């Protein structure tokens, strides 16, 4: 009887953990409407990473309350918090400002 209860608790615990993951979609742009390809998108808590496609679109698996990080050379790193109601995230990247010459 104890084995059945332990197995049942383990199954319920596993189901509750898997229910916390979700897929968030989005687009990465610069200068308003120009899309950016090959931008690294990572989910901090879920530990997943992807890159934007040739149209600037991405899809990433993350947790309910995760932080997405958008990173690329010559651009400022941007972090966006994912809320439970968030399905899409659209990001405007900005160039890193260099020293004045």
mmCIF file of C-alpha atoms in Angstrom:
data_model
loop_
_atom_site.group_PDB
_atom_site.id
_atom_site.type_symbol
_atom_site.label_atom_id
_atom_site.label_comp_id
_atom_site.label_asym_id
_atom_site.label_seq_id
_atom_site.Cartn_x
_atom_site.Cartn_y
_atom_site.Cartn_z
ATOM 1 C CA UNK A 1 0.000 0.000 0.000
ATOM 2 C CA UNK A 2 2.851 2.396 0.824
ATOM 3 C CA UNK A 3 4.465 1.705 -2.560
ATOM 4 C CA UNK A 4 1.275 2.640 -4.406
ATOM 5 C CA UNK A 5 0.942 5.900 -2.483
ATOM 6 C CA UNK A 6 4.602 6.806 -3.119
ATOM 7 C CA UNK A 7 4.248 6.052 -6.839
ATOM 8 C CA UNK A 8 1.037 8.089 -7.027
ATOM 9 C CA UNK A 9 2.694 11.076 -5.301
ATOM 10 C CA UNK A 10 5.664 10.812 -7.688
ATOM 11 C CA UNK A 11 3.374 10.802 -10.745
ATOM 12 C CA UNK A 12 1.391 13.792 -9.491
ATOM 13 C CA UNK A 13 4.596 15.696 -8.720
ATOM 14 C CA UNK A 14 5.945 14.992 -12.224
ATOM 15 C CA UNK A 15 2.695 16.139 -13.839
ATOM 16 C CA UNK A 16 2.716 19.390 -11.876
ATOM 17 C CA UNK A 17 6.294 20.140 -12.972
ATOM 18 C CA UNK A 18 5.599 19.492 -16.644
ATOM 19 C CA UNK A 19 2.508 21.708 -16.583
ATOM 20 C CA UNK A 20 4.666 24.750 -15.792
ATOM 21 C CA UNK A 21 6.401 24.783 -19.187
ATOM 22 C CA UNK A 22 4.975 26.695 -22.154
ATOM 23 C CA UNK A 23 5.964 27.994 -25.561
ATOM 24 C CA UNK A 24 6.336 31.743 -26.097
ATOM 25 C CA UNK A 25 6.499 33.175 -29.621
ATOM 26 C CA UNK A 26 7.816 36.542 -30.755
ATOM 27 C CA UNK A 27 9.703 38.774 -33.152
ATOM 28 C CA UNK A 28 12.916 40.759 -32.789
ATOM 29 C CA UNK A 29 13.197 44.088 -34.644
ATOM 30 C CA UNK A 30 15.472 47.092 -34.952
ATOM 31 C CA UNK A 31 14.587 50.617 -36.179
ATOM 32 C CA UNK A 32 10.885 49.942 -35.701
ATOM 33 C CA UNK A 33 10.126 47.363 -38.372
ATOM 34 C CA UNK A 34 13.393 45.831 -39.637
ATOM 35 C CA UNK A 35 13.612 42.211 -38.457
ATOM 36 C CA UNK A 36 16.829 40.718 -37.087
ATOM 37 C CA UNK A 37 17.997 37.177 -37.725
ATOM 38 C CA UNK A 38 20.321 35.032 -35.603
ATOM 39 C CA UNK A 39 19.618 36.832 -32.287
ATOM 40 C CA UNK A 40 20.200 34.510 -29.287
ATOM 41 C CA UNK A 41 17.067 34.102 -27.144
ATOM 42 C CA UNK A 42 17.418 32.245 -23.846
ATOM 43 C CA UNK A 43 15.042 31.397 -20.993
ATOM 44 C CA UNK A 44 16.864 31.767 -17.678
ATOM 45 C CA UNK A 45 14.887 29.390 -15.426
ATOM 46 C CA UNK A 46 14.072 26.756 -18.063
ATOM 47 C CA UNK A 47 17.642 26.755 -19.395
ATOM 48 C CA UNK A 48 16.548 26.703 -23.043
ATOM 49 C CA UNK A 49 18.002 28.701 -25.912
ATOM 50 C CA UNK A 50 17.071 29.388 -29.527
ATOM 51 C CA UNK A 51 17.864 31.884 -32.288
ATOM 52 C CA UNK A 52 15.644 34.048 -34.453
ATOM 53 C CA UNK A 53 14.998 32.906 -38.014
ATOM 54 C CA UNK A 54 15.496 34.935 -41.206
ATOM 55 C CA UNK A 55 12.261 36.869 -40.506
ATOM 56 C CA UNK A 56 13.200 37.675 -36.900
ATOM 57 C CA UNK A 57 10.707 35.168 -35.447
ATOM 58 C CA UNK A 58 11.385 32.785 -32.563
ATOM 59 C CA UNK A 59 9.639 30.183 -30.411
ATOM 60 C CA UNK A 60 11.081 29.134 -27.051
ATOM 61 C CA UNK A 61 10.024 26.781 -24.274
ATOM 62 C CA UNK A 62 10.082 28.546 -20.910
ATOM 63 C CA UNK A 63 8.541 28.480 -17.439
ATOM 64 C CA UNK A 64 5.406 30.386 -16.387
ATOM 65 C CA UNK A 65 7.411 33.151 -14.654
ATOM 66 C CA UNK A 66 10.663 33.118 -16.597
ATOM 67 C CA UNK A 67 13.005 35.822 -17.887
ATOM 68 C CA UNK A 68 13.875 35.869 -21.585
ATOM 69 C CA UNK A 69 17.237 37.324 -22.565
ATOM 70 C CA UNK A 70 17.945 38.656 -26.074
ATOM 71 C CA UNK A 71 21.625 38.929 -26.912
ATOM 72 C CA UNK A 72 23.766 39.681 -29.985
ATOM 73 C CA UNK A 73 27.025 41.415 -30.814
ATOM 74 C CA UNK A 74 26.744 45.190 -31.324
ATOM 75 C CA UNK A 75 23.318 45.239 -29.615
ATOM 76 C CA UNK A 76 22.387 45.937 -25.990
ATOM 77 C CA UNK A 77 21.243 42.838 -24.097
ATOM 78 C CA UNK A 78 17.516 43.006 -23.347
ATOM 79 C CA UNK A 79 15.645 41.064 -20.651
ATOM 80 C CA UNK A 80 11.870 40.549 -20.699
ATOM 81 C CA UNK A 81 9.864 38.897 -17.914
ATOM 82 C CA UNK A 82 7.307 36.296 -19.005
ATOM 83 C CA UNK A 83 4.013 36.545 -17.147
ATOM 84 C CA UNK A 84 1.467 33.707 -16.911
ATOM 85 C CA UNK A 85 -0.716 35.512 -19.477
ATOM 86 C CA UNK A 86 2.154 36.148 -21.945
ATOM 87 C CA UNK A 87 1.893 34.317 -25.284
ATOM 88 C CA UNK A 88 3.983 36.627 -27.470
ATOM 89 C CA UNK A 89 6.984 38.875 -26.874
ATOM 90 C CA UNK A 90 8.045 41.508 -29.400
ATOM 91 C CA UNK A 91 11.433 43.129 -28.814
ATOM 92 C CA UNK A 92 13.108 46.262 -30.188
ATOM 93 C CA UNK A 93 16.895 45.907 -30.130
ATOM 94 C CA UNK A 94 19.186 48.949 -29.777
ATOM 95 C CA UNK A 95 22.788 49.325 -30.889
ATOM 96 C CA UNK A 96 25.491 49.642 -28.241
ATOM 97 C CA UNK A 97 26.646 53.221 -28.253
ATOM 98 C CA UNK A 98 30.380 53.565 -28.787
ATOM 99 C CA UNK A 99 32.737 56.298 -27.616
ATOM 100 C CA UNK A 100 32.628 59.573 -29.527
ATOM 101 C CA UNK A 101 35.593 60.047 -31.839
#
